[in-house]
Every structure is written in structure tokens, then in C-alpha cells.
Short mmCIF file of C-alpha atoms and ligand atoms in Angstrom, two decimals:
data_model
loop_
_atom_site.label_atom_id
_atom_site.label_comp_id
_atom_site.label_asym_id
_atom_site.label_seq_id
_atom_site.Cartn_x
_atom_site.Cartn_y
_atom_site.Cartn_z
CA MET A 780 -110.42 111.05 37.07
CA PRO A 781 -109.65 111.75 40.50
CA VAL A 782 -108.53 108.51 41.52
CA ARG A 783 -105.90 108.52 38.50
CA SER A 784 -104.18 111.77 39.90
CA ALA A 785 -103.67 110.43 43.20
CA LEU A 786 -102.36 107.48 41.99
CA TRP A 787 -99.53 109.67 39.70
CA LEU A 788 -99.12 111.47 42.94
CA GLY A 789 -98.51 107.95 44.88
CA LEU A 790 -95.94 107.23 41.73
CA LEU A 791 -94.17 110.67 41.99
CA LEU A 792 -93.51 109.63 45.84
CA LEU A 793 -92.27 106.56 45.44
CA ALA A 794 -89.48 107.67 43.77
CA ALA A 795 -88.58 109.88 46.65
CA LEU A 796 -88.83 107.44 48.46
CA TRP A 797 -86.60 105.33 46.81
CA GLY A 798 -83.19 105.80 45.97
CA SER A 799 -80.09 102.84 46.23
CA SER A 800 -81.14 100.12 44.01
CA THR A 801 -81.99 99.19 40.23
CA PRO A 802 -86.01 98.54 39.80
CA ALA A 803 -84.93 96.36 37.42
CA SER A 804 -83.91 94.27 39.42
CA LEU A 805 -86.50 94.74 42.55
CA LEU A 806 -87.74 90.96 40.72
CA ARG A 807 -84.40 89.44 41.40
CA ARG A 808 -84.03 91.04 45.15
CA LEU A 809 -87.31 90.07 46.54
CA ARG A 810 -87.41 86.29 44.46
CA GLU A 811 -84.03 86.65 46.87
CA HIS A 812 -85.32 87.73 49.64
CA ILE A 813 -88.28 84.82 49.47
CA GLN A 814 -85.75 82.42 48.66
CA GLN A 815 -83.50 83.03 52.45
CA LEU A 816 -86.39 83.63 54.23
CA GLN A 817 -88.43 80.51 53.11
CA GLU A 818 -84.73 77.97 53.43
CA SER A 819 -83.88 79.59 56.99
CA SER A 820 -87.64 78.27 58.42
CA GLY A 821 -87.55 75.87 56.70
CA LEU A 822 -84.65 74.81 58.10
CA GLY A 823 -85.08 75.98 61.46
CA LEU A 824 -88.49 73.96 61.69
CA SER A 825 -86.95 70.47 61.06
CA PRO A 826 -88.07 67.99 63.22
CA GLY A 827 -84.99 66.51 64.59
CA ALA A 828 -82.24 69.54 64.39
CA VAL A 829 -80.72 67.73 61.87
CA ALA A 830 -76.67 69.15 61.29
CA LEU A 831 -76.80 71.20 58.78
CA PRO A 832 -75.12 69.82 55.20
CA LYS A 833 -71.63 70.89 54.67
CA GLU A 834 -70.43 73.73 52.10
CA ARG A 835 -68.23 70.69 49.40
CA TRP A 836 -66.59 71.73 46.49
CA LEU A 837 -66.35 70.21 43.01
CA GLU A 838 -63.49 71.01 40.37
CA GLN A 839 -64.78 72.22 37.47
CA PRO A 840 -63.27 73.12 34.00
CA LEU A 841 -63.43 76.45 32.99
CA ASP A 842 -63.54 75.80 29.35
CA PRO A 843 -65.67 72.59 29.13
CA PHE A 844 -65.64 72.14 25.27
CA ASN A 845 -61.89 73.07 24.43
CA ALA A 846 -60.13 70.78 25.32
CA SER A 847 -56.62 72.05 25.13
CA ASP A 848 -57.99 74.43 28.10
CA GLY A 849 -56.13 73.12 31.95
CA ARG A 850 -58.27 76.10 33.76
CA SER A 851 -61.03 75.05 36.61
CA PHE A 852 -63.01 76.62 39.04
CA LEU A 853 -64.22 75.33 42.10
CA GLN A 854 -68.15 74.53 42.09
CA ARG A 855 -70.33 75.18 45.25
CA TYR A 856 -72.16 71.71 46.47
CA TRP A 857 -74.39 70.15 48.79
CA VAL A 858 -75.38 66.78 49.86
CA ASN A 859 -78.46 65.08 52.48
CA ASP A 860 -78.00 61.40 52.34
CA GLN A 861 -80.33 60.43 55.49
CA TYR A 862 -82.58 59.63 52.68
CA TRP A 863 -80.55 58.17 50.74
CA ALA A 864 -81.71 53.57 51.45
CA ARG A 865 -79.41 51.78 49.20
CA GLN A 866 -76.51 53.03 46.50
CA ASP A 867 -79.11 52.27 43.51
CA GLY A 868 -82.03 54.03 44.83
CA PRO A 869 -82.50 57.82 43.19
CA VAL A 870 -80.12 60.94 43.58
CA PHE A 871 -81.90 64.46 42.98
CA LEU A 872 -79.93 66.35 41.96
CA HIS A 873 -81.58 70.26 42.80
CA LEU A 874 -79.91 72.49 40.39
CA GLY A 875 -78.79 76.14 40.73
CA GLY A 876 -80.10 79.18 38.60
CA GLU A 877 -79.32 83.09 38.87
CA GLY A 878 -78.36 83.21 42.42
CA SER A 879 -76.37 81.97 45.27
CA LEU A 880 -77.72 78.18 46.01
CA GLY A 881 -77.36 77.04 49.74
CA PRO A 882 -77.93 73.88 52.28
CA GLY A 883 -82.08 74.59 52.16
CA SER A 884 -81.33 73.02 48.67
CA VAL A 885 -80.75 69.41 50.02
CA MET A 886 -83.35 70.13 53.06
CA THR A 887 -86.35 71.93 52.79
CA GLY A 888 -88.64 72.81 49.81
CA HIS A 889 -89.19 70.05 46.73
CA PRO A 890 -87.21 67.50 45.83
CA ALA A 891 -85.61 67.12 49.57
CA ALA A 892 -89.75 66.35 51.05
CA LEU A 893 -90.08 63.72 47.72
CA ALA A 894 -86.29 61.89 48.85
CA PRO A 895 -88.11 59.41 52.29
CA ALA A 896 -90.44 58.30 49.94
CA LEU A 897 -87.71 57.75 47.10
CA GLY A 898 -85.01 56.98 49.28
CA ALA A 899 -83.28 59.36 47.13
CA LEU A 900 -79.67 60.92 47.80
CA VAL A 901 -79.80 64.88 47.45
CA ILE A 902 -77.37 66.75 45.50
CA GLY A 903 -77.75 70.75 45.69
CA LEU A 904 -74.97 72.36 42.78
CA GLU A 905 -74.59 76.51 42.61
CA HIS A 906 -74.66 77.47 38.73
CA ARG A 907 -71.63 78.26 37.50
CA PHE A 908 -70.73 82.69 38.03
CA TYR A 909 -73.56 82.71 40.88
CA GLY A 910 -72.68 82.75 44.57
CA LEU A 911 -69.41 81.85 45.22
CA SER A 912 -69.06 79.42 42.45
CA ILE A 913 -67.13 81.84 41.12
CA PRO A 914 -63.75 81.27 38.84
CA PRO A 915 -60.90 83.00 38.95
CA GLY A 916 -60.85 85.70 37.30
CA GLY A 917 -63.25 87.96 38.38
CA LEU A 918 -66.71 88.90 36.67
CA ASP A 919 -65.39 91.09 32.88
CA VAL A 920 -66.71 89.86 29.43
CA ALA A 921 -63.60 88.21 29.04
CA GLN A 922 -64.26 85.25 31.60
CA LEU A 923 -68.00 85.85 31.60
CA ARG A 924 -67.46 84.85 27.72
CA TYR A 925 -67.65 80.96 30.26
CA LEU A 926 -71.36 81.76 31.64
CA SER A 927 -74.28 80.00 29.79
CA SER A 928 -76.43 77.02 29.90
CA ARG A 929 -74.77 75.24 28.42
CA HIS A 930 -71.27 75.96 30.01
CA ALA A 931 -74.07 75.32 33.08
CA LEU A 932 -75.20 72.60 31.44
CA ALA A 933 -71.39 70.73 30.37
CA ASP A 934 -70.79 71.14 34.64
CA VAL A 935 -74.27 68.85 34.94
CA ALA A 936 -73.02 66.54 32.73
CA SER A 937 -69.69 66.07 34.18
CA ALA A 938 -71.28 66.28 37.88
CA ARG A 939 -73.26 63.61 37.25
CA LEU A 940 -69.83 61.85 36.18
CA ALA A 941 -67.04 63.02 39.61
CA LEU A 942 -69.75 62.96 41.70
CA SER A 943 -71.25 59.42 40.74
CA ARG A 944 -67.04 58.03 41.33
CA LEU A 945 -67.52 60.13 44.62
CA PHE A 946 -70.62 58.62 46.24
CA ASN A 947 -70.23 55.32 45.20
CA VAL A 948 -73.66 55.43 43.53
CA SER A 949 -74.57 52.62 41.74
CA SER A 950 -74.60 52.55 37.64
CA SER A 951 -78.02 51.90 38.01
CA SER A 952 -79.31 54.61 39.57
CA PRO A 953 -81.20 56.64 37.84
CA TRP A 954 -80.67 60.66 38.31
CA ILE A 955 -83.43 63.62 37.95
CA CYS A 956 -83.20 66.99 38.11
CA PHE A 957 -85.34 69.11 39.28
CA GLY A 958 -85.10 73.37 39.55
CA GLY A 959 -87.31 75.96 39.23
CA SER A 960 -87.64 79.12 36.98
CA TYR A 961 -84.06 79.47 34.38
CA ALA A 962 -83.26 76.75 36.24
CA GLY A 963 -86.15 74.96 35.65
CA SER A 964 -84.94 74.66 32.14
CA LEU A 965 -81.98 73.52 32.57
CA ALA A 966 -83.41 70.82 35.02
CA ALA A 967 -85.48 70.12 31.27
CA TRP A 968 -82.07 71.10 29.30
CA ALA A 969 -80.25 68.43 31.08
CA ARG A 970 -82.31 66.01 29.75
CA LEU A 971 -82.86 66.84 26.89
CA LYS A 972 -79.26 67.11 26.67
CA PHE A 973 -78.02 64.16 28.67
CA PRO A 974 -80.75 60.98 28.22
CA HIS A 975 -77.65 59.15 28.46
CA LEU A 976 -76.81 60.74 32.31
CA ILE A 977 -80.34 61.80 33.29
CA PHE A 978 -83.60 59.58 34.33
CA ALA A 979 -85.75 62.78 33.87
CA SER A 980 -87.24 66.24 35.12
CA VAL A 981 -88.93 67.80 36.67
CA ALA A 982 -89.44 71.38 35.61
CA SER A 983 -90.29 73.73 37.83
CA SER A 984 -91.85 77.32 35.98
CA ALA A 985 -89.40 76.25 33.48
CA PRO A 986 -89.32 79.25 30.46
CA VAL A 987 -87.79 77.29 27.90
CA ARG A 988 -88.68 79.92 26.17
CA ALA A 989 -86.41 82.72 25.04
CA VAL A 990 -88.41 86.05 24.34
CA LEU A 991 -86.14 89.69 23.50
CA ASP A 992 -89.62 91.61 24.46
CA PHE A 993 -91.27 89.64 27.16
CA SER A 994 -94.76 91.84 26.80
CA GLU A 995 -97.09 88.59 27.68
CA TYR A 996 -95.80 88.72 31.41
CA ASN A 997 -97.99 91.94 31.80
CA GLU A 998 -100.88 90.42 30.09
CA VAL A 999 -100.43 87.50 33.13
CA VAL A 1000 -100.26 90.30 36.07
CA SER A 1001 -103.28 92.33 34.34
CA ARG A 1002 -105.50 88.47 34.47
CA SER A 1003 -104.34 87.20 37.62
CA LEU A 1004 -105.52 91.24 39.36
CA ARG A 1005 -108.67 90.74 38.17
CA SER A 1006 -109.06 86.72 39.81
CA THR A 1007 -111.05 86.99 42.64
CA ALA A 1008 -109.37 82.97 43.47
CA ILE A 1009 -106.48 85.67 44.48
CA GLY A 1010 -108.35 88.28 45.95
CA GLY A 1011 -107.55 89.93 43.52
CA SER A 1012 -110.10 91.23 40.65
CA ARG A 1013 -113.58 92.78 43.19
CA GLU A 1014 -111.41 94.96 44.70
CA LEU A 1015 -109.11 96.40 42.27
CA GLY A 1016 -111.20 96.55 39.39
CA ALA A 1017 -113.75 98.93 41.26
CA CYS A 1018 -111.25 101.26 40.58
CA SER A 1019 -109.45 100.26 37.74
CA SER A 1020 -107.21 103.12 39.21
CA LEU A 1021 -103.66 101.14 37.94
CA ASP A 1022 -103.80 102.69 34.03
CA THR A 1023 -101.40 106.00 34.17
CA VAL A 1024 -99.71 107.00 31.47
CA GLU A 1025 -95.93 108.94 31.99
CA ASP A 1026 -93.19 107.81 30.50
CA GLN A 1027 -91.19 107.95 33.37
CA ALA A 1028 -89.88 103.95 32.67
CA GLU A 1029 -87.84 103.37 35.79
CA LEU A 1030 -90.23 104.67 38.63
CA LEU A 1031 -93.36 102.85 36.97
CA GLY A 1032 -90.41 100.29 36.21
CA ALA A 1033 -89.90 100.08 40.00
CA LEU A 1034 -94.16 100.28 40.33
CA GLN A 1035 -94.18 97.65 38.10
CA ALA A 1036 -91.65 95.70 39.94
CA LEU A 1037 -93.78 95.49 43.08
CA VAL A 1038 -96.91 94.77 41.31
CA GLY A 1039 -95.58 92.14 39.07
CA GLY A 1040 -93.80 90.38 42.36
CA ALA A 1041 -97.08 90.63 44.24
CA VAL A 1042 -98.85 87.99 41.14
CA GLN A 1043 -95.76 85.95 40.50
CA TYR A 1044 -95.13 85.19 44.21
CA ASP A 1045 -98.44 85.02 45.96
CA GLY A 1046 -99.51 82.90 48.29
CA GLN A 1047 -95.74 82.11 49.45
CA ALA A 1048 -94.30 82.49 52.66
CA GLY A 1049 -91.33 85.90 52.65
CA PRO A 1050 -93.47 88.17 49.88
CA PRO A 1051 -93.81 91.56 51.56
CA LEU A 1052 -97.25 91.76 49.54
CA SER A 1053 -99.47 89.28 48.99
CA VAL A 1054 -102.31 90.33 45.32
CA ARG A 1055 -104.69 90.71 48.59
CA ARG A 1056 -103.15 92.83 51.16
CA LEU A 1057 -101.71 94.72 47.86
CA CYS A 1058 -105.18 95.51 46.87
CA GLY A 1059 -106.63 96.25 49.84
CA LEU A 1060 -104.05 98.80 50.25
CA LEU A 1061 -104.49 100.22 47.03
CA LEU A 1062 -108.06 100.62 47.70
CA GLY A 1063 -108.13 101.52 51.52
CA ALA A 1064 -109.21 99.74 54.71
CA GLY A 1065 -112.60 97.95 53.65
CA GLY A 1066 -112.60 98.53 49.98
CA ASN A 1067 -112.84 102.14 50.47
CA CYS A 1068 -112.41 104.04 47.15
CA SER A 1069 -112.24 107.37 48.55
CA ARG A 1070 -110.06 109.99 46.47
CA ALA A 1071 -107.08 109.58 48.88
CA ALA A 1072 -106.59 105.92 49.49
CA PRO A 1073 -103.84 104.94 46.33
CA TYR A 1074 -102.38 107.36 47.59
CA HIS A 1075 -101.91 106.56 51.15
CA GLY A 1076 -101.93 102.64 49.45
CA LEU A 1077 -99.60 102.36 47.42
CA ARG A 1078 -97.32 104.96 49.36
CA ARG A 1079 -97.59 102.71 52.35
CA ALA A 1080 -97.40 99.30 49.97
CA ALA A 1081 -93.80 100.86 49.14
CA GLN A 1082 -92.31 101.49 52.51
CA VAL A 1083 -93.97 97.21 53.72
CA PHE A 1084 -91.94 96.53 50.05
CA LEU A 1085 -88.84 98.07 50.87
CA HIS A 1086 -88.76 97.07 54.79
CA SER A 1087 -89.03 93.78 54.24
CA LEU A 1088 -86.50 93.26 51.59
CA GLY A 1089 -83.72 95.59 54.21
CA GLN A 1090 -84.01 98.70 51.64
CA ARG A 1091 -84.21 102.14 52.49
CA CYS A 1092 -84.88 103.36 49.05
CA LEU A 1093 -84.29 102.60 45.15
CA SER A 1094 -82.39 104.92 42.52
CA PHE A 1095 -84.05 106.50 39.46
CA SER A 1096 -80.36 106.91 38.23
CA ARG A 1097 -80.38 105.26 35.02
CA ALA A 1098 -76.40 106.22 35.60
CA GLU A 1099 -76.01 105.06 38.61
CA ILE A 1100 -76.99 101.76 37.12
CA VAL A 1101 -75.32 101.82 34.11
CA ALA A 1102 -72.53 102.01 37.11
CA GLN A 1103 -73.18 99.41 38.90
CA LEU A 1104 -73.68 96.84 36.15
CA ARG A 1105 -70.31 97.79 34.82
CA VAL A 1106 -68.72 96.40 37.86
CA THR A 1107 -66.45 93.57 37.34
CA ASP A 1108 -65.20 92.12 41.20
CA PRO A 1109 -68.19 89.83 42.31
CA GLN A 1110 -68.26 90.56 45.88
CA VAL A 1111 -69.39 93.70 45.05
CA TYR A 1112 -72.52 91.80 43.21
CA GLY A 1113 -73.89 89.36 45.54
CA VAL A 1114 -77.20 88.02 44.13
CA GLY A 1115 -75.54 87.71 40.39
CA ASP A 1116 -77.37 91.13 38.77
CA ARG A 1117 -74.05 92.12 36.16
CA GLN A 1118 -74.63 88.02 35.63
CA TRP A 1119 -78.46 87.37 35.08
CA LEU A 1120 -77.89 90.38 32.46
CA TYR A 1121 -74.90 89.01 30.54
CA GLN A 1122 -77.67 86.14 30.33
CA THR A 1123 -80.21 87.68 29.21
CA CYS A 1124 -78.75 89.97 26.42
CA THR A 1125 -76.97 86.83 25.43
CA GLU A 1126 -79.66 83.89 25.58
CA PHE A 1127 -82.86 84.94 26.57
CA GLY A 1128 -83.92 88.78 26.30
CA PHE A 1129 -87.31 87.82 28.98
CA TYR A 1130 -87.46 91.75 28.71
CA ILE A 1131 -90.84 92.79 30.37
CA THR A 1132 -92.60 95.25 28.78
CA CYS A 1133 -95.72 96.99 28.99
CA GLU A 1134 -97.26 96.66 24.95
CA VAL A 1135 -100.09 94.44 25.01
CA PRO A 1136 -103.55 96.26 25.23
CA ARG A 1137 -104.39 94.17 28.39
CA CYS A 1138 -100.70 95.89 30.37
CA PRO A 1139 -102.22 97.41 33.35
CA PHE A 1140 -99.34 100.05 33.33
CA SER A 1141 -98.45 103.21 31.60
CA GLN A 1142 -96.85 101.56 27.95
CA LEU A 1143 -93.49 102.76 28.45
CA PRO A 1144 -90.91 102.25 26.01
CA ALA A 1145 -89.16 99.93 28.06
CA LEU A 1146 -87.70 97.47 25.20
CA PRO A 1147 -85.11 100.06 23.61
CA SER A 1148 -84.52 101.35 27.45
CA HIS A 1149 -83.64 97.42 27.99
CA LEU A 1150 -81.90 97.13 25.61
CA GLN A 1151 -79.88 99.86 25.36
CA LEU A 1152 -77.93 98.53 28.67
CA CYS A 1153 -77.10 94.94 27.22
CA GLU A 1154 -74.94 97.63 25.09
CA GLN A 1155 -74.20 100.14 28.15
CA VAL A 1156 -72.74 97.35 30.03
CA PHE A 1157 -71.43 94.86 27.51
CA GLY A 1158 -70.72 96.22 24.78
CA LEU A 1159 -73.83 94.89 22.00
CA SER A 1160 -75.60 95.70 19.64
CA THR A 1161 -79.24 95.17 19.68
CA SER A 1162 -79.27 92.80 16.34
CA SER A 1163 -77.19 90.47 18.25
CA ILE A 1164 -79.40 90.56 20.82
CA ALA A 1165 -82.30 89.44 18.90
CA GLN A 1166 -79.97 86.18 16.82
CA ALA A 1167 -78.83 84.83 20.30
CA VAL A 1168 -82.63 84.32 21.11
CA ALA A 1169 -83.81 83.11 18.62
CA GLN A 1170 -80.28 80.74 18.36
CA THR A 1171 -81.17 79.76 21.94
CA ASN A 1172 -84.79 78.96 20.44
CA SER A 1173 -83.44 76.37 18.28
CA TYR A 1174 -80.94 75.45 19.79
CA TYR A 1175 -82.57 73.58 22.84
CA GLY A 1176 -86.30 74.22 21.35
CA GLY A 1177 -88.64 76.17 22.79
CA GLN A 1178 -91.72 75.44 24.53
CA THR A 1179 -91.22 72.02 22.52
CA PRO A 1180 -88.12 71.26 23.49
CA GLY A 1181 -88.71 67.31 22.23
CA ALA A 1182 -87.30 65.66 25.46
CA THR A 1183 -88.65 62.31 26.98
CA GLN A 1184 -89.40 61.75 30.64
CA VAL A 1185 -89.18 65.44 31.57
CA LEU A 1186 -92.94 67.27 34.30
CA PHE A 1187 -93.30 70.90 33.38
CA VAL A 1188 -94.87 72.27 36.20
CA ASN A 1189 -95.95 75.89 36.53
CA GLY A 1190 -98.37 77.71 37.64
CA ASP A 1191 -101.50 79.62 36.23
CA THR A 1192 -101.22 83.19 38.23
CA ASP A 1193 -97.09 82.59 37.36
CA PRO A 1194 -96.74 85.68 34.40
CA TRP A 1195 -93.45 82.70 33.33
CA HIS A 1196 -96.05 80.13 32.92
CA VAL A 1197 -96.55 81.20 28.88
CA LEU A 1198 -93.20 80.62 28.03
CA SER A 1199 -92.99 76.82 28.82
CA VAL A 1200 -94.79 73.78 28.41
CA THR A 1201 -98.10 74.03 30.69
CA ARG A 1202 -99.72 70.60 28.31
CA ASN A 1203 -98.88 67.07 27.89
CA LEU A 1204 -96.37 66.96 24.79
CA GLY A 1205 -96.85 63.66 24.49
CA PRO A 1206 -97.20 60.42 26.79
CA SER A 1207 -93.48 60.94 28.59
CA GLU A 1208 -94.37 65.08 28.37
CA SER A 1209 -95.96 65.90 30.66
CA ALA A 1210 -97.21 69.24 32.25
CA ILE A 1211 -99.33 70.03 35.62
CA LEU A 1212 -100.94 73.63 35.65
CA ILE A 1213 -101.57 74.58 39.76
CA PRO A 1214 -104.20 76.08 39.15
CA SER A 1215 -104.14 80.35 41.22
CA GLY A 1216 -100.79 78.69 41.55
CA SER A 1217 -97.42 81.45 41.96
CA HIS A 1218 -93.89 81.52 40.45
CA CYS A 1219 -92.06 77.45 41.86
CA LEU A 1220 -94.80 77.26 44.12
CA ASP A 1221 -94.14 73.56 44.24
CA MET A 1222 -90.89 73.90 45.28
CA ALA A 1223 -91.66 76.03 48.17
CA PRO A 1224 -91.28 74.51 51.78
CA GLU A 1225 -95.20 72.81 52.41
CA LYS A 1226 -97.15 75.27 54.30
CA PRO A 1227 -100.79 73.67 56.39
CA SER A 1228 -102.49 76.92 55.00
CA ASP A 1229 -101.76 75.69 51.04
CA SER A 1230 -104.59 75.29 48.13
CA PRO A 1231 -106.10 71.62 47.61
CA ASN A 1232 -104.97 71.94 43.65
CA LEU A 1233 -101.09 72.89 45.01
CA HIS A 1234 -101.31 69.39 47.03
CA GLN A 1235 -102.73 67.81 44.50
CA GLY A 1236 -99.97 69.31 42.07
CA ARG A 1237 -97.55 68.28 44.55
CA GLN A 1238 -98.84 64.56 44.45
CA ASN A 1239 -98.87 63.78 40.69
CA ILE A 1240 -95.49 64.90 40.61
CA SER A 1241 -93.96 62.52 43.15
CA GLN A 1242 -96.79 59.76 41.40
CA GLN A 1243 -94.89 60.74 37.71
CA LEU A 1244 -92.06 59.64 39.31
CA GLN A 1245 -92.41 56.53 40.62
CA THR A 1246 -94.78 55.83 37.19
CA TRP A 1247 -91.59 56.16 35.46
CA PHE A 1248 -89.41 54.10 37.63
CA ARG A 1249 -91.85 51.20 37.45
CA LEU A 1250 -92.48 51.42 33.80
CA THR A 1251 -87.92 51.09 33.50
CA LYS A 1252 -88.48 47.94 35.67
CA GLU A 1253 -90.27 46.35 33.95
CA SER A 1254 -88.79 47.34 30.42
CA GLN A 1255 -85.86 46.30 32.12
CA VAL A 1256 -87.26 43.04 33.50
CA ARG A 1257 -89.05 42.30 30.07
CA GLY A 1258 -86.46 42.58 28.02
CA VAL A 1259 -84.10 40.28 30.36
CA VAL A 1260 -86.43 37.66 29.68
C1 LIG B 2662 -58.34 76.72 23.51
O1 LIG B 2662 -57.70 75.79 24.55
C2 LIG B 2662 -56.20 76.72 24.00
C3 LIG B 2662 -54.87 77.18 25.11
O2 LIG B 2662 -55.67 77.60 26.30
C4 LIG B 2662 -55.51 77.97 23.69
O3 LIG B 2662 -55.00 78.77 23.58
C5 LIG B 2662 -57.02 78.13 22.24
O4 LIG B 2662 -57.60 79.97 22.07
C6 LIG B 2662 -59.12 77.46 22.85
N1 LIG B 2662 -59.39 77.48 21.53
C7 LIG B 2662 -60.76 78.29 21.57
C8 LIG B 2662 -60.79 78.29 20.47
O5 LIG B 2662 -61.18 78.81 22.48
C1 LIG B 2663 -69.94 50.50 46.87
O1 LIG B 2663 -70.73 50.28 46.40
C2 LIG B 2663 -70.88 48.49 45.90
C3 LIG B 2663 -72.73 48.05 46.16
O2 LIG B 2663 -72.85 48.95 44.99
C4 LIG B 2663 -70.05 47.53 47.58
O3 LIG B 2663 -70.46 46.33 46.72
C5 LIG B 2663 -68.86 48.43 47.77
O4 LIG B 2663 -67.91 47.82 48.49
C6 LIG B 2663 -68.79 49.71 47.90
N1 LIG B 2663 -67.06 50.56 47.64
C7 LIG B 2663 -66.97 50.94 48.61
C8 LIG B 2663 -65.74 51.96 48.94
O5 LIG B 2663 -68.19 52.00 49.23
C1 LIG B 2664 -113.80 106.51 53.14
O1 LIG B 2664 -112.05 107.25 53.24
C2 LIG B 2664 -113.13 108.54 53.71
C3 LIG B 2664 -110.80 109.13 54.01
O2 LIG B 2664 -110.26 108.12 54.80
C4 LIG B 2664 -113.57 108.67 55.27
O3 LIG B 2664 -113.12 109.73 54.89
C5 LIG B 2664 -114.91 107.63 54.43
O4 LIG B 2664 -115.68 108.54 55.62
C6 LIG B 2664 -114.07 106.72 54.17
N1 LIG B 2664 -115.83 105.83 54.35
C7 LIG B 2664 -115.85 104.94 54.53
C8 LIG B 2664 -117.17 104.24 53.73
O5 LIG B 2664 -115.76 104.22 55.05
#
């Protein structure tokens, strides 16, 4: 198995290359990187050179479930009113998720691109405990009790009421929530829990089912790597060499993140490697399947990846990772790794493992290692995590939430689509599955190279919203008559 050993050599090389950040957070860093790049490129290109909207702050209760707790925090948001045609026009509420939000949330990509046609006011709301919306008192465990999706939804409800007053939005204006990934779940749940406040939601790549052991992630990665549509199969299938079996969990986790990241964000502006490019590198130029190609290819892939994320190296020291995650000073943790780990430990799980037969990576014992992190960083037991995941699904309904006027948008290349809603569940619970679409692709700014499928998907989103507006108007008219 020369290819196999060459690959293993490549893995050892990765270990030598990477030394200052955790592989587990590599996907999060990649996401942040893509988001920033898409926002800045979109903002730079916007015609008419509109001034960037300024940062605004909304005072919110720290504990919305305890009326006698008077503490509050400032939640950051942005407003784009340049397309808002009338006081009773629609309001697009773009929800932030497990990272910081920026002015791009109201200026580029969806939903901003939809706003002109519908005359909508666009508001971007950062999630509590991420970015600069961190309550005073830092990130210690006592404080993190106020971080959950349920708190975030309470913020959506109170922001909806406060901002209506502040901007003199008519009571007949439909409010539509948008979000991608975890924030997509929030968008769906906002409509589910507050149908009197939120008219409809567009939930992109929303993993609404919580799951402790997310082994299906790598099943999709495997399928996507074989898919000719995104350039995976032919080249990689020829060598079928990603089958190494070694138990260096952190190291292999990093390789998984590198490959998983290429699949998850395939075809978007910003990721360092597309699937086609990664496969090309692994096989050498021109599909040359020589002994040396995987070794050089993997090294090259790792270099490209780290360089574009501005990282010199990644650490595989568990002790170092735990020490970093224990830091409670928010300044130290820009990307919100500690906060998101807390939410996975107390609500969602989502631990990516390799326990399915088709997983292209080593079957490392990843789940116990993830669970141990919850214990080491927050003192949370494995049984409490499993229970929390089950509770989340019973509270929100998992993949059958029963919410009306929610449009679920997914791409079938995206490993997260298996936790979302990908088929229509009823006349007003609709789903769009974009062929060869990656994670949150529909929310990215439009590019000339966008596939016809993607183009069609975005059109369907707009049409679905207009249909809901029309049906509501018609039933109102009938009600009056
Ligand atoms: C509610 O807030 C009050 C005032 O801060 C506090 O004394 C009480 O313990 C809180 N109740 C709960 C259930 O957290
Ligand atoms: C608020 O909007 C209404 C129309 O919906 C308008 O009559 C009123 O003057 C507005 N008030 C302010 C303060 O803008
Ligand atoms: C494949 O790569 C090897 C080593 O780099 C080289 O010697 C060989 O000529 C290449 N073969 C083809 C068909 O490009």
C-alpha cells in the first residue's frame, strides 16, 4: 500500500506543520474567514458607495425568564433602510449565530439582496455572548447559564417589539427572520415559538435536529467526495487513499476539518480549497497517482489552508486546548470557541465522529474525546449532555418542528443537511434542496459563476415569500368582506 503509507507520512508532516490552534475549531475559523471575505468583497463592490450602516445597541434583559432580575446587557445590531419603501413594508431580521456579526449582514448576500424587490427594512442582530454582544461579567460558567438558544429567541422577540417602536414600523408589517446554520435553526424556531411576532422565516442550512454523535457528517463528506458534479470522484476515487487507520485523534481531526471544510464550503468565495482543488493536490497535477503525490499534495493542501486562514500552525496538545477553552476573558476569545462549546455541551452535541462504514477517515474514538472536553472545561457529565440533546429535540421538535411559513433551504453537498428539513412537510412548511449546494450557499453574495441550481434556489426563496405575502393579504381581504 504505497499510497497509504505516503499519506501517513503526509499526516505526520501535518503534525509538524500545525501548532497554535485547535483542530476542532478549524471549521469555525474557516467559517469566520469565509464570512469576513464575503462581507468585505460585497461591501467593496457595492455600487453607489453607500456608507456603511453604523453599529447600534439595544438594551436587553440578561435573564428574560426572571422578571425580578433587573440586570441587562447591550446587544449589537445594524439597520439598512435604503430599500424600505413604506412603514408597512416587510422587515427582514437577519439573525446572528455562533460568531460575531457585522454590517455586511444588512448590506450583502441574502437577505439584503432580496430587500430592494420587496421594499424591505433589513436589520442584523448579533447573538448574545458572541462578537461584542457579551454581557458584563465575562464567560465564567455562572454567567454562561444565560447563553442558550432559548435566551437568544427571547432576545429576538424583545428586539422585534423594541425595534418596531424605535423605527415606527407599522403593526401590519410582516417580520421575516433569516439565518444560516445554527442561526437558521433560530430563524425557524422564532417563527415556531412566536408566530404572533414573526410572519415567516427562511432557515438556511439549519441543523434543527440536535444529535450527540454526528457520524452522518462524514457520510455526506464521503458521498460528496465521490460526486462528479463538484469534481470529487474521478480523481480521488482513482486512488481511494484516505483510509489510513491510526488513532491520533487530534491530528486526524485536523485532516478531517481540512477535507470536511473543503466539502462544507465548496464553490463559495473565500474557502482556501474547493473539492476539485483538494483532490487535484492529493493526486498531483494531472491526476498523477505516483507515490509522492499524496504526500506532497497533502502538505500543499495544509499549507494553502493555513496560509489563507492566516495561521502558522495548529496545536495537537489536548492540555493546551483545554487551557485555552477555560479562559473566561471574552477579549481572548474572538471567535467564540468557549461559548459554542458550551452550547454543544448543554444543547446540541453535533460532535463529528467517524463511526459510519463509509467514513473516509480513520475510525478514531472521537465521541468520548469530545464529551471529555465538556467535563474538562465546564464540569458537565456525559449523561447530562445526552439528556440536554434529547430535551432540545423535544422542545423544538427536531426535524418535524410543525412550524408554518418556514422555508428550509439546504444544499445536498453540505454535511449538515441531514439534520435539517429537506422535504416539504406540508403546504406551508416548505423545503428547497439545492443540488451540489454547500453550507449556507444561498446566503452568499451572488457571483457570475453561480450554478443554475443555486440561481433557481434563490428565486424560489423570493417567490415563496411573495406567495405567503399574497395569501395573507387575500385572507385579510376576505376577512374584511
Ligand atoms: C430571579 O432574580 C432574583 C433577583 O436577582 C434572584 O434573587 C432570584 O434568585 C432569581 N430567580 C431565579 C429562579 O433565578
Ligand atoms: C409613524 O408612522 C405613521 C404611519 O404608519 C405616521 O403616520 C407617523 O407620523 C409616523 N411617526 C413618526 C414619529 O415617524
Ligand atoms: C508522475 O509523477 C512522478 C513523480 O513526480 C513522475 O516521475 C512521473 O513522470 C509522473 N507521471 C506522469 C504521467 O505525469
